[in-house]
Amino acid sequence: METKKLSESLLQILVCPRDREPLERRGSFLVCPCGHDYPIVEEVPVFLLEDKEQTIAIAKESLTVARQFVQGTPPEDRFFTSTLGINAAEKKSGAR
Ligand SMILES: [Zn+2]
């Protein structure tokens, strides 16, 4: 599967969600001048904030998997289904 590269034009308009500072790519992260970092998973930046109360149940799992992914631990399946909030039976049947 080919992954498109995060474009320079998109990078120029993205800002840190905490302080609205510009972001710079450093390896598998977008980083702001204040040191906040956001993992990039398959060229998709993940802007979930671990220090904020999450409003959807899957956000914490999504952020955990994203951080593990950029640290070299891929998810159990390549479609990141653990971040979808469905159980094993639902995955197998395709029903919710
Ligand atoms: Zn920041």
mmCIF file of N, CA, C and O and ligand atoms in Angstrom:
data_model
loop_
_atom_site.group_PDB
_atom_site.id
_atom_site.type_symbol
_atom_site.label_atom_id
_atom_site.label_comp_id
_atom_site.label_asym_id
_atom_site.label_seq_id
_atom_site.Cartn_x
_atom_site.Cartn_y
_atom_site.Cartn_z
ATOM 1 N N MET A 1 0.846 -1.186 0.000
ATOM 2 C CA MET A 1 0.000 0.000 0.000
ATOM 3 C C MET A 1 0.882 1.236 0.000
ATOM 4 O O MET A 1 1.750 1.389 0.840
ATOM 5 N N GLU A 2 0.636 2.103 -0.943
ATOM 6 C CA GLU A 2 1.429 3.333 -1.010
ATOM 7 C C GLU A 2 0.830 4.388 -0.093
ATOM 8 O O GLU A 2 -0.383 4.584 -0.059
ATOM 9 N N THR A 3 1.675 5.049 0.647
ATOM 10 C CA THR A 3 1.228 6.104 1.535
ATOM 11 C C THR A 3 1.671 7.439 0.976
ATOM 12 O O THR A 3 2.838 7.629 0.677
ATOM 13 N N LYS A 4 0.731 8.360 0.818
ATOM 14 C CA LYS A 4 1.083 9.687 0.331
ATOM 15 C C LYS A 4 1.806 10.451 1.418
ATOM 16 O O LYS A 4 1.498 10.334 2.590
ATOM 17 N N LYS A 5 2.737 11.252 1.002
ATOM 18 C CA LYS A 5 3.522 12.052 1.934
ATOM 19 C C LYS A 5 2.712 13.260 2.391
ATOM 20 O O LYS A 5 1.997 13.872 1.605
ATOM 21 N N LEU A 6 2.810 13.561 3.681
ATOM 22 C CA LEU A 6 2.190 14.766 4.217
ATOM 23 C C LEU A 6 2.756 15.961 3.451
ATOM 24 O O LEU A 6 3.955 16.162 3.410
ATOM 25 N N SER A 7 1.897 16.738 2.831
ATOM 26 C CA SER A 7 2.379 17.768 1.910
ATOM 27 C C SER A 7 2.930 18.982 2.650
ATOM 28 O O SER A 7 2.492 19.330 3.753
ATOM 29 N N GLU A 8 3.877 19.646 2.000
ATOM 30 C CA GLU A 8 4.465 20.867 2.548
ATOM 31 C C GLU A 8 3.398 21.962 2.684
ATOM 32 O O GLU A 8 3.409 22.713 3.645
ATOM 33 N N SER A 9 2.479 22.028 1.697
ATOM 34 C CA SER A 9 1.456 23.078 1.763
ATOM 35 C C SER A 9 0.524 22.863 2.957
ATOM 36 O O SER A 9 0.092 23.807 3.601
ATOM 37 N N LEU A 10 0.254 21.598 3.287
ATOM 38 C CA LEU A 10 -0.572 21.323 4.472
ATOM 39 C C LEU A 10 0.212 21.668 5.730
ATOM 40 O O LEU A 10 -0.324 22.286 6.658
ATOM 41 N N LEU A 11 1.474 21.320 5.745
ATOM 42 C CA LEU A 11 2.312 21.618 6.919
ATOM 43 C C LEU A 11 2.357 23.115 7.219
ATOM 44 O O LEU A 11 2.417 23.528 8.365
ATOM 45 N N GLN A 12 2.301 23.913 6.170
ATOM 46 C CA GLN A 12 2.393 25.367 6.361
ATOM 47 C C GLN A 12 1.147 25.964 7.008
ATOM 48 O O GLN A 12 1.222 27.053 7.580
ATOM 49 N N ILE A 13 0.020 25.271 6.931
ATOM 50 C CA ILE A 13 -1.194 25.837 7.546
ATOM 51 C C ILE A 13 -1.565 25.162 8.862
ATOM 52 O O ILE A 13 -2.407 25.653 9.597
ATOM 53 N N LEU A 14 -0.928 24.023 9.174
ATOM 54 C CA LEU A 14 -1.216 23.365 10.445
ATOM 55 C C LEU A 14 -0.517 24.109 11.578
ATOM 56 O O LEU A 14 0.603 24.580 11.427
ATOM 57 N N VAL A 15 -1.209 24.205 12.706
ATOM 58 C CA VAL A 15 -0.613 24.832 13.888
ATOM 59 C C VAL A 15 -0.829 23.935 15.093
ATOM 60 O O VAL A 15 -1.684 23.048 15.092
ATOM 61 N N CYS A 16 -0.049 24.169 16.125
ATOM 62 C CA CYS A 16 -0.191 23.417 17.371
ATOM 63 C C CYS A 16 -1.568 23.704 17.966
ATOM 64 O O CYS A 16 -1.937 24.866 18.144
ATOM 65 N N PRO A 17 -2.344 22.670 18.288
ATOM 66 C CA PRO A 17 -3.674 22.909 18.859
ATOM 67 C C PRO A 17 -3.621 23.492 20.273
ATOM 68 O O PRO A 17 -4.617 24.015 20.754
ATOM 69 N N ARG A 18 -2.481 23.435 20.913
ATOM 70 C CA ARG A 18 -2.381 23.983 22.272
ATOM 71 C C ARG A 18 -2.098 25.490 22.265
ATOM 72 O O ARG A 18 -2.626 26.235 23.053
ATOM 73 N N ASP A 19 -1.212 25.934 21.380
ATOM 74 C CA ASP A 19 -0.785 27.332 21.433
ATOM 75 C C ASP A 19 -0.767 28.031 20.076
ATOM 76 O O ASP A 19 -0.351 29.179 19.984
ATOM 77 N N ARG A 20 -1.194 27.330 19.044
ATOM 78 C CA ARG A 20 -1.298 27.875 17.685
ATOM 79 C C ARG A 20 0.055 28.298 17.093
ATOM 80 O O ARG A 20 0.122 29.107 16.173
ATOM 81 N N GLU A 21 1.126 27.735 17.601
ATOM 82 C CA GLU A 21 2.452 27.989 17.036
ATOM 83 C C GLU A 21 2.616 27.120 15.785
ATOM 84 O O GLU A 21 1.973 26.080 15.656
ATOM 85 N N PRO A 22 3.492 27.522 14.851
ATOM 86 C CA PRO A 22 3.713 26.702 13.660
ATOM 87 C C PRO A 22 4.348 25.362 14.015
ATOM 88 O O PRO A 22 4.998 25.230 15.055
ATOM 89 N N LEU A 23 4.144 24.383 13.163
ATOM 90 C CA LEU A 23 4.671 23.039 13.405
ATOM 91 C C LEU A 23 5.754 22.707 12.387
ATOM 92 O O LEU A 23 5.706 23.134 11.238
ATOM 93 N N GLU A 24 6.708 21.946 12.848
ATOM 94 C CA GLU A 24 7.814 21.501 11.992
ATOM 95 C C GLU A 24 7.877 19.987 12.074
ATOM 96 O O GLU A 24 7.688 19.403 13.138
ATOM 97 N N ARG A 25 8.155 19.364 10.934
ATOM 98 C CA ARG A 25 8.267 17.906 10.950
ATOM 99 C C ARG A 25 9.644 17.494 11.439
ATOM 100 O O ARG A 25 10.659 17.992 10.958
ATOM 101 N N ARG A 26 9.651 16.596 12.430
ATOM 102 C CA ARG A 26 10.895 15.982 12.898
ATOM 103 C C ARG A 26 10.655 14.485 12.954
ATOM 104 O O ARG A 26 10.040 13.968 13.887
ATOM 105 N N GLY A 27 11.091 13.822 11.896
ATOM 106 C CA GLY A 27 10.916 12.374 11.808
ATOM 107 C C GLY A 27 9.450 12.016 11.771
ATOM 108 O O GLY A 27 8.711 12.457 10.894
ATOM 109 N N SER A 28 8.999 11.262 12.751
ATOM 110 C CA SER A 28 7.616 10.797 12.801
ATOM 111 C C SER A 28 6.728 11.678 13.662
ATOM 112 O O SER A 28 5.656 11.250 14.117
ATOM 113 N N PHE A 29 7.161 12.913 13.878
ATOM 114 C CA PHE A 29 6.379 13.832 14.716
ATOM 115 C C PHE A 29 6.269 15.194 14.064
ATOM 116 O O PHE A 29 7.147 15.609 13.315
ATOM 117 N N LEU A 30 5.179 15.912 14.394
ATOM 118 C CA LEU A 30 5.112 17.345 14.177
ATOM 119 C C LEU A 30 5.402 17.975 15.529
ATOM 120 O O LEU A 30 4.831 17.559 16.548
ATOM 121 N N VAL A 31 6.275 18.965 15.534
ATOM 122 C CA VAL A 31 6.729 19.550 16.793
ATOM 123 C C VAL A 31 6.567 21.062 16.717
ATOM 124 O O VAL A 31 6.866 21.678 15.690
ATOM 125 N N CYS A 32 6.101 21.688 17.803
ATOM 126 C CA CYS A 32 5.995 23.145 17.856
ATOM 127 C C CYS A 32 7.211 23.690 18.612
ATOM 128 O O CYS A 32 7.917 22.944 19.284
ATOM 129 N N PRO A 33 7.468 24.998 18.515
ATOM 130 C CA PRO A 33 8.631 25.572 19.188
ATOM 131 C C PRO A 33 8.598 25.394 20.710
ATOM 132 O O PRO A 33 9.630 25.449 21.366
ATOM 133 N N CYS A 34 7.408 25.187 21.277
ATOM 134 C CA CYS A 34 7.294 25.003 22.729
ATOM 135 C C CYS A 34 7.540 23.554 23.151
ATOM 136 O O CYS A 34 7.539 23.250 24.348
ATOM 137 N N GLY A 35 7.720 22.657 22.170
ATOM 138 C CA GLY A 35 8.053 21.280 22.499
ATOM 139 C C GLY A 35 6.885 20.308 22.460
ATOM 140 O O GLY A 35 7.069 19.118 22.709
ATOM 141 N N HIS A 36 5.686 20.780 22.173
ATOM 142 C CA HIS A 36 4.564 19.852 22.032
ATOM 143 C C HIS A 36 4.803 19.014 20.782
ATOM 144 O O HIS A 36 5.241 19.544 19.753
ATOM 145 N N ASP A 37 4.508 17.724 20.875
ATOM 146 C CA ASP A 37 4.723 16.876 19.696
ATOM 147 C C ASP A 37 3.490 16.033 19.402
ATOM 148 O O ASP A 37 2.726 15.680 20.293
ATOM 149 N N TYR A 38 3.303 15.766 18.122
ATOM 150 C CA TYR A 38 2.134 15.042 17.630
ATOM 151 C C TYR A 38 2.598 13.959 16.673
ATOM 152 O O TYR A 38 3.273 14.253 15.681
ATOM 153 N N PRO A 39 2.264 12.695 16.960
ATOM 154 C CA PRO A 39 2.729 11.614 16.088
ATOM 155 C C PRO A 39 2.075 11.672 14.704
ATOM 156 O O PRO A 39 0.941 12.128 14.556
ATOM 157 N N ILE A 40 2.832 11.214 13.716
ATOM 158 C CA ILE A 40 2.317 11.106 12.345
ATOM 159 C C ILE A 40 2.230 9.620 12.031
ATOM 160 O O ILE A 40 3.242 8.924 12.021
ATOM 161 N N VAL A 41 1.006 9.132 11.823
ATOM 162 C CA VAL A 41 0.781 7.714 11.541
ATOM 163 C C VAL A 41 0.372 7.565 10.087
ATOM 164 O O VAL A 41 -0.667 8.091 9.682
ATOM 165 N N GLU A 42 1.206 6.888 9.335
ATOM 166 C CA GLU A 42 0.964 6.703 7.907
ATOM 167 C C GLU A 42 0.614 8.036 7.252
ATOM 168 O O GLU A 42 -0.341 8.145 6.496
ATOM 169 N N GLU A 43 1.391 9.038 7.597
ATOM 170 C CA GLU A 43 1.309 10.400 7.051
ATOM 171 C C GLU A 43 0.057 11.161 7.480
ATOM 172 O O GLU A 43 -0.265 12.197 6.900
ATOM 173 N N VAL A 44 -0.620 10.696 8.526
ATOM 174 C CA VAL A 44 -1.758 11.420 9.088
ATOM 175 C C VAL A 44 -1.359 11.921 10.474
ATOM 176 O O VAL A 44 -1.065 11.129 11.366
ATOM 177 N N PRO A 45 -1.306 13.240 10.675
ATOM 178 C CA PRO A 45 -0.962 13.749 12.000
ATOM 179 C C PRO A 45 -2.092 13.488 12.994
ATOM 180 O O PRO A 45 -3.268 13.611 12.660
ATOM 181 N N VAL A 46 -1.704 13.109 14.211
ATOM 182 C CA VAL A 46 -2.682 12.812 15.267
ATOM 183 C C VAL A 46 -2.613 13.944 16.292
ATOM 184 O O VAL A 46 -1.628 14.087 17.015
ATOM 185 N N PHE A 47 -3.674 14.738 16.344
ATOM 186 C CA PHE A 47 -3.681 15.915 17.206
ATOM 187 C C PHE A 47 -4.475 15.704 18.487
ATOM 188 O O PHE A 47 -4.915 16.671 19.096
ATOM 189 N N LEU A 48 -4.661 14.466 18.895
ATOM 190 C CA LEU A 48 -5.345 14.205 20.158
ATOM 191 C C LEU A 48 -4.437 14.653 21.308
ATOM 192 O O LEU A 48 -3.221 14.480 21.248
ATOM 193 N N LEU A 49 -5.034 15.216 22.352
ATOM 194 C CA LEU A 49 -4.258 15.754 23.474
ATOM 195 C C LEU A 49 -4.445 14.843 24.680
ATOM 196 O O LEU A 49 -5.540 14.751 25.231
ATOM 197 N N GLU A 50 -3.348 14.189 25.079
ATOM 198 C CA GLU A 50 -3.456 13.216 26.175
ATOM 199 C C GLU A 50 -3.769 13.873 27.518
ATOM 200 O O GLU A 50 -4.288 13.234 28.406
ATOM 201 N N ASP A 51 -3.476 15.151 27.665
ATOM 202 C CA ASP A 51 -3.703 15.819 28.943
ATOM 203 C C ASP A 51 -5.094 16.451 29.046
ATOM 204 O O ASP A 51 -5.398 17.125 30.026
ATOM 205 N N LYS A 52 -5.932 16.219 28.045
ATOM 206 C CA LYS A 52 -7.302 16.749 28.084
ATOM 207 C C LYS A 52 -8.293 15.602 28.229
ATOM 208 O O LYS A 52 -8.047 14.484 27.789
ATOM 209 N N GLU A 53 -9.431 15.913 28.859
ATOM 210 C CA GLU A 53 -10.487 14.912 28.967
ATOM 211 C C GLU A 53 -11.010 14.620 27.560
ATOM 212 O O GLU A 53 -11.313 15.548 26.806
ATOM 213 N N GLN A 54 -11.084 13.347 27.222
ATOM 214 C CA GLN A 54 -11.519 12.966 25.882
ATOM 215 C C GLN A 54 -13.041 12.908 25.814
ATOM 216 O O GLN A 54 -13.692 12.496 26.760
ATOM 217 N N THR A 55 -13.587 13.336 24.698
ATOM 218 C CA THR A 55 -15.041 13.349 24.547
ATOM 219 C C THR A 55 -15.555 12.110 23.810
ATOM 220 O O THR A 55 -16.762 11.878 23.776
ATOM 221 N N ILE A 56 -14.666 11.343 23.215
ATOM 222 C CA ILE A 56 -15.082 10.080 22.614
ATOM 223 C C ILE A 56 -14.207 8.970 23.191
ATOM 224 O O ILE A 56 -13.012 9.157 23.439
ATOM 225 N N ALA A 57 -14.805 7.817 23.391
ATOM 226 C CA ALA A 57 -14.145 6.725 24.109
ATOM 227 C C ALA A 57 -12.904 6.203 23.402
ATOM 228 O O ALA A 57 -11.961 5.773 24.056
ATOM 229 N N ILE A 58 -12.875 6.262 22.093
ATOM 230 C CA ILE A 58 -11.749 5.667 21.371
ATOM 231 C C ILE A 58 -10.535 6.588 21.271
ATOM 232 O O ILE A 58 -9.483 6.169 20.810
ATOM 233 N N ALA A 59 -10.657 7.819 21.709
ATOM 234 C CA ALA A 59 -9.555 8.779 21.551
ATOM 235 C C ALA A 59 -8.304 8.326 22.299
ATOM 236 O O ALA A 59 -7.195 8.409 21.774
ATOM 237 N N LYS A 60 -8.472 7.834 23.518
ATOM 238 C CA LYS A 60 -7.305 7.432 24.311
ATOM 239 C C LYS A 60 -6.589 6.263 23.641
ATOM 240 O O LYS A 60 -5.359 6.262 23.542
ATOM 241 N N GLU A 61 -7.338 5.283 23.172
ATOM 242 C CA GLU A 61 -6.741 4.142 22.485
ATOM 243 C C GLU A 61 -6.064 4.592 21.192
ATOM 244 O O GLU A 61 -4.967 4.139 20.868
ATOM 245 N N SER A 62 -6.685 5.503 20.467
ATOM 246 C CA SER A 62 -6.097 6.003 19.226
ATOM 247 C C SER A 62 -4.757 6.674 19.493
ATOM 248 O O SER A 62 -3.786 6.451 18.770
ATOM 249 N N LEU A 63 -4.695 7.481 20.529
ATOM 250 C CA LEU A 63 -3.447 8.165 20.847
ATOM 251 C C LEU A 63 -2.385 7.175 21.315
ATOM 252 O O LEU A 63 -1.218 7.267 20.914
ATOM 253 N N THR A 64 -2.776 6.209 22.127
ATOM 254 C CA THR A 64 -1.833 5.188 22.593
ATOM 255 C C THR A 64 -1.241 4.428 21.418
ATOM 256 O O THR A 64 -0.022 4.252 21.320
ATOM 257 N N VAL A 65 -2.080 3.983 20.503
ATOM 258 C CA VAL A 65 -1.617 3.220 19.343
ATOM 259 C C VAL A 65 -0.748 4.095 18.442
ATOM 260 O O VAL A 65 0.276 3.636 17.923
ATOM 261 N N ALA A 66 -1.100 5.360 18.285
ATOM 262 C CA ALA A 66 -0.305 6.271 17.453
ATOM 263 C C ALA A 66 1.100 6.433 18.022
ATOM 264 O O ALA A 66 2.094 6.367 17.305
ATOM 265 N N ARG A 67 1.193 6.618 19.332
ATOM 266 C CA ARG A 67 2.517 6.793 19.956
ATOM 267 C C ARG A 67 3.323 5.496 19.858
ATOM 268 O O ARG A 67 4.529 5.538 19.620
ATOM 269 N N GLN A 68 2.677 4.366 20.047
ATOM 270 C CA GLN A 68 3.383 3.083 19.910
ATOM 271 C C GLN A 68 3.861 2.890 18.475
ATOM 272 O O GLN A 68 4.969 2.431 18.236
ATOM 273 N N PHE A 69 3.026 3.267 17.527
ATOM 274 C CA PHE A 69 3.358 3.111 16.104
ATOM 275 C C PHE A 69 4.618 3.893 15.746
ATOM 276 O O PHE A 69 5.535 3.368 15.118
ATOM 277 N N VAL A 70 4.698 5.154 16.142
ATOM 278 C CA VAL A 70 5.864 5.962 15.782
ATOM 279 C C VAL A 70 7.107 5.539 16.556
ATOM 280 O O VAL A 70 8.222 5.850 16.161
ATOM 281 N N GLN A 71 6.914 4.811 17.649
ATOM 282 C CA GLN A 71 8.062 4.297 18.393
ATOM 283 C C GLN A 71 8.479 2.919 17.886
ATOM 284 O O GLN A 71 9.339 2.278 18.466
ATOM 285 N N GLY A 72 7.855 2.471 16.799
ATOM 286 C CA GLY A 72 8.293 1.233 16.161
ATOM 287 C C GLY A 72 7.475 0.006 16.488
ATOM 288 O O GLY A 72 7.823 -1.097 16.083
ATOM 289 N N THR A 73 6.378 0.157 17.231
ATOM 290 C CA THR A 73 5.522 -0.978 17.535
ATOM 291 C C THR A 73 4.245 -0.858 16.718
ATOM 292 O O THR A 73 3.358 -0.073 17.050
ATOM 293 N N PRO A 74 4.143 -1.608 15.618
ATOM 294 C CA PRO A 74 2.935 -1.510 14.800
ATOM 295 C C PRO A 74 1.733 -2.130 15.523
ATOM 296 O O PRO A 74 1.909 -2.965 16.403
ATOM 297 N N PRO A 75 0.525 -1.737 15.158
ATOM 298 C CA PRO A 75 -0.661 -2.337 15.769
ATOM 299 C C PRO A 75 -0.780 -3.802 15.364
ATOM 300 O O PRO A 75 -0.126 -4.238 14.420
ATOM 301 N N GLU A 76 -1.609 -4.548 16.097
ATOM 302 C CA GLU A 76 -1.782 -5.977 15.803
ATOM 303 C C GLU A 76 -2.281 -6.184 14.373
ATOM 304 O O GLU A 76 -1.983 -7.177 13.749
ATOM 305 N N ASP A 77 -3.075 -5.264 13.891
ATOM 306 C CA ASP A 77 -3.534 -5.368 12.503
ATOM 307 C C ASP A 77 -3.269 -4.043 11.814
ATOM 308 O O ASP A 77 -3.262 -2.980 12.438
ATOM 309 N N ARG A 78 -3.053 -4.107 10.535
ATOM 310 C CA ARG A 78 -2.643 -2.906 9.809
ATOM 311 C C ARG A 78 -3.745 -1.877 9.622
ATOM 312 O O ARG A 78 -3.504 -0.775 9.143
ATOM 313 N N PHE A 79 -4.975 -2.242 9.990
ATOM 314 C CA PHE A 79 -6.078 -1.288 9.842
ATOM 315 C C PHE A 79 -6.424 -0.581 11.150
ATOM 316 O O PHE A 79 -7.437 0.104 11.242
ATOM 317 N N PHE A 80 -5.609 -0.782 12.180
ATOM 318 C CA PHE A 80 -5.788 -0.076 13.451
ATOM 319 C C PHE A 80 -7.185 -0.300 14.034
ATOM 320 O O PHE A 80 -7.792 0.622 14.574
ATOM 321 N N THR A 81 -7.717 -1.514 13.915
ATOM 322 C CA THR A 81 -9.091 -1.742 14.352
ATOM 323 C C THR A 81 -9.276 -1.593 15.861
ATOM 324 O O THR A 81 -10.395 -1.354 16.308
ATOM 325 N N SER A 82 -8.186 -1.681 16.631
ATOM 326 C CA SER A 82 -8.346 -1.489 18.078
ATOM 327 C C SER A 82 -8.773 -0.059 18.394
ATOM 328 O O SER A 82 -9.282 0.218 19.478
ATOM 329 N N THR A 83 -8.597 0.841 17.435
ATOM 330 C CA THR A 83 -8.965 2.237 17.675
ATOM 331 C C THR A 83 -10.394 2.541 17.222
ATOM 332 O O THR A 83 -10.823 3.692 17.238
ATOM 333 N N LEU A 84 -11.119 1.507 16.808
ATOM 334 C CA LEU A 84 -12.473 1.728 16.294
ATOM 335 C C LEU A 84 -13.564 1.524 17.343
ATOM 336 O O LEU A 84 -14.722 1.838 17.091
ATOM 337 N N GLY A 85 -13.215 1.000 18.508
ATOM 338 C CA GLY A 85 -14.201 0.817 19.560
ATOM 339 C C GLY A 85 -15.159 -0.325 19.308
ATOM 340 O O GLY A 85 -16.307 -0.286 19.771
ATOM 341 N N ILE A 86 -14.736 -1.347 18.572
ATOM 342 C CA ILE A 86 -15.596 -2.507 18.347
ATOM 343 C C ILE A 86 -14.919 -3.740 18.919
ATOM 344 O O ILE A 86 -13.695 -3.813 18.991
ATOM 345 N N ASN A 87 -15.716 -4.704 19.354
ATOM 346 C CA ASN A 87 -15.139 -5.900 19.955
ATOM 347 C C ASN A 87 -14.858 -6.966 18.897
ATOM 348 O O ASN A 87 -15.183 -6.799 17.714
ATOM 349 N N ALA A 88 -14.245 -8.068 19.340
ATOM 350 C CA ALA A 88 -13.799 -9.106 18.410
ATOM 351 C C ALA A 88 -14.958 -9.703 17.611
ATOM 352 O O ALA A 88 -14.835 -9.938 16.406
ATOM 353 N N ALA A 89 -16.110 -9.926 18.276
ATOM 354 C CA ALA A 89 -17.261 -10.510 17.571
ATOM 355 C C ALA A 89 -17.766 -9.560 16.485
ATOM 356 O O ALA A 89 -18.128 -9.988 15.384
ATOM 357 N N GLU A 90 -17.793 -8.274 16.813
ATOM 358 C CA GLU A 90 -18.250 -7.288 15.830
ATOM 359 C C GLU A 90 -17.274 -7.198 14.650
ATOM 360 O O GLU A 90 -17.694 -7.041 13.504
ATOM 361 N N LYS A 91 -15.979 -7.315 14.943
ATOM 362 C CA LYS A 91 -14.995 -7.288 13.867
ATOM 363 C C LYS A 91 -15.227 -8.457 12.911
ATOM 364 O O LYS A 91 -15.168 -8.323 11.697
ATOM 365 N N LYS A 92 -15.500 -9.640 13.502
ATOM 366 C CA LYS A 92 -15.645 -10.847 12.712
ATOM 367 C C LYS A 92 -16.927 -10.807 11.857
ATOM 368 O O LYS A 92 -16.916 -11.174 10.685
ATOM 369 N N SER A 93 -18.012 -10.325 12.460
ATOM 370 C CA SER A 93 -19.288 -10.340 11.747
ATOM 371 C C SER A 93 -19.466 -9.125 10.840
ATOM 372 O O SER A 93 -20.234 -9.157 9.900
ATOM 373 N N GLY A 94 -18.775 -8.068 11.168
ATOM 374 C CA GLY A 94 -18.961 -6.839 10.404
ATOM 375 C C GLY A 94 -20.182 -6.080 10.841
ATOM 376 O O GLY A 94 -20.494 -5.030 10.322
ATOM 377 N N ALA A 95 -20.920 -6.592 11.849
ATOM 378 C CA ALA A 95 -22.137 -5.933 12.328
ATOM 379 C C ALA A 95 -21.850 -5.166 13.601
ATOM 380 O O ALA A 95 -20.920 -5.458 14.319
ATOM 381 N N ARG A 96 -22.670 -4.195 13.884
ATOM 382 C CA ARG A 96 -22.554 -3.436 15.119
ATOM 383 C C ARG A 96 -23.800 -3.578 15.907
ATOM 384 O O ARG A 96 -24.852 -3.715 15.386
HETATM 385 ZN ZN ZN B 1 2.630 23.862 21.086
#
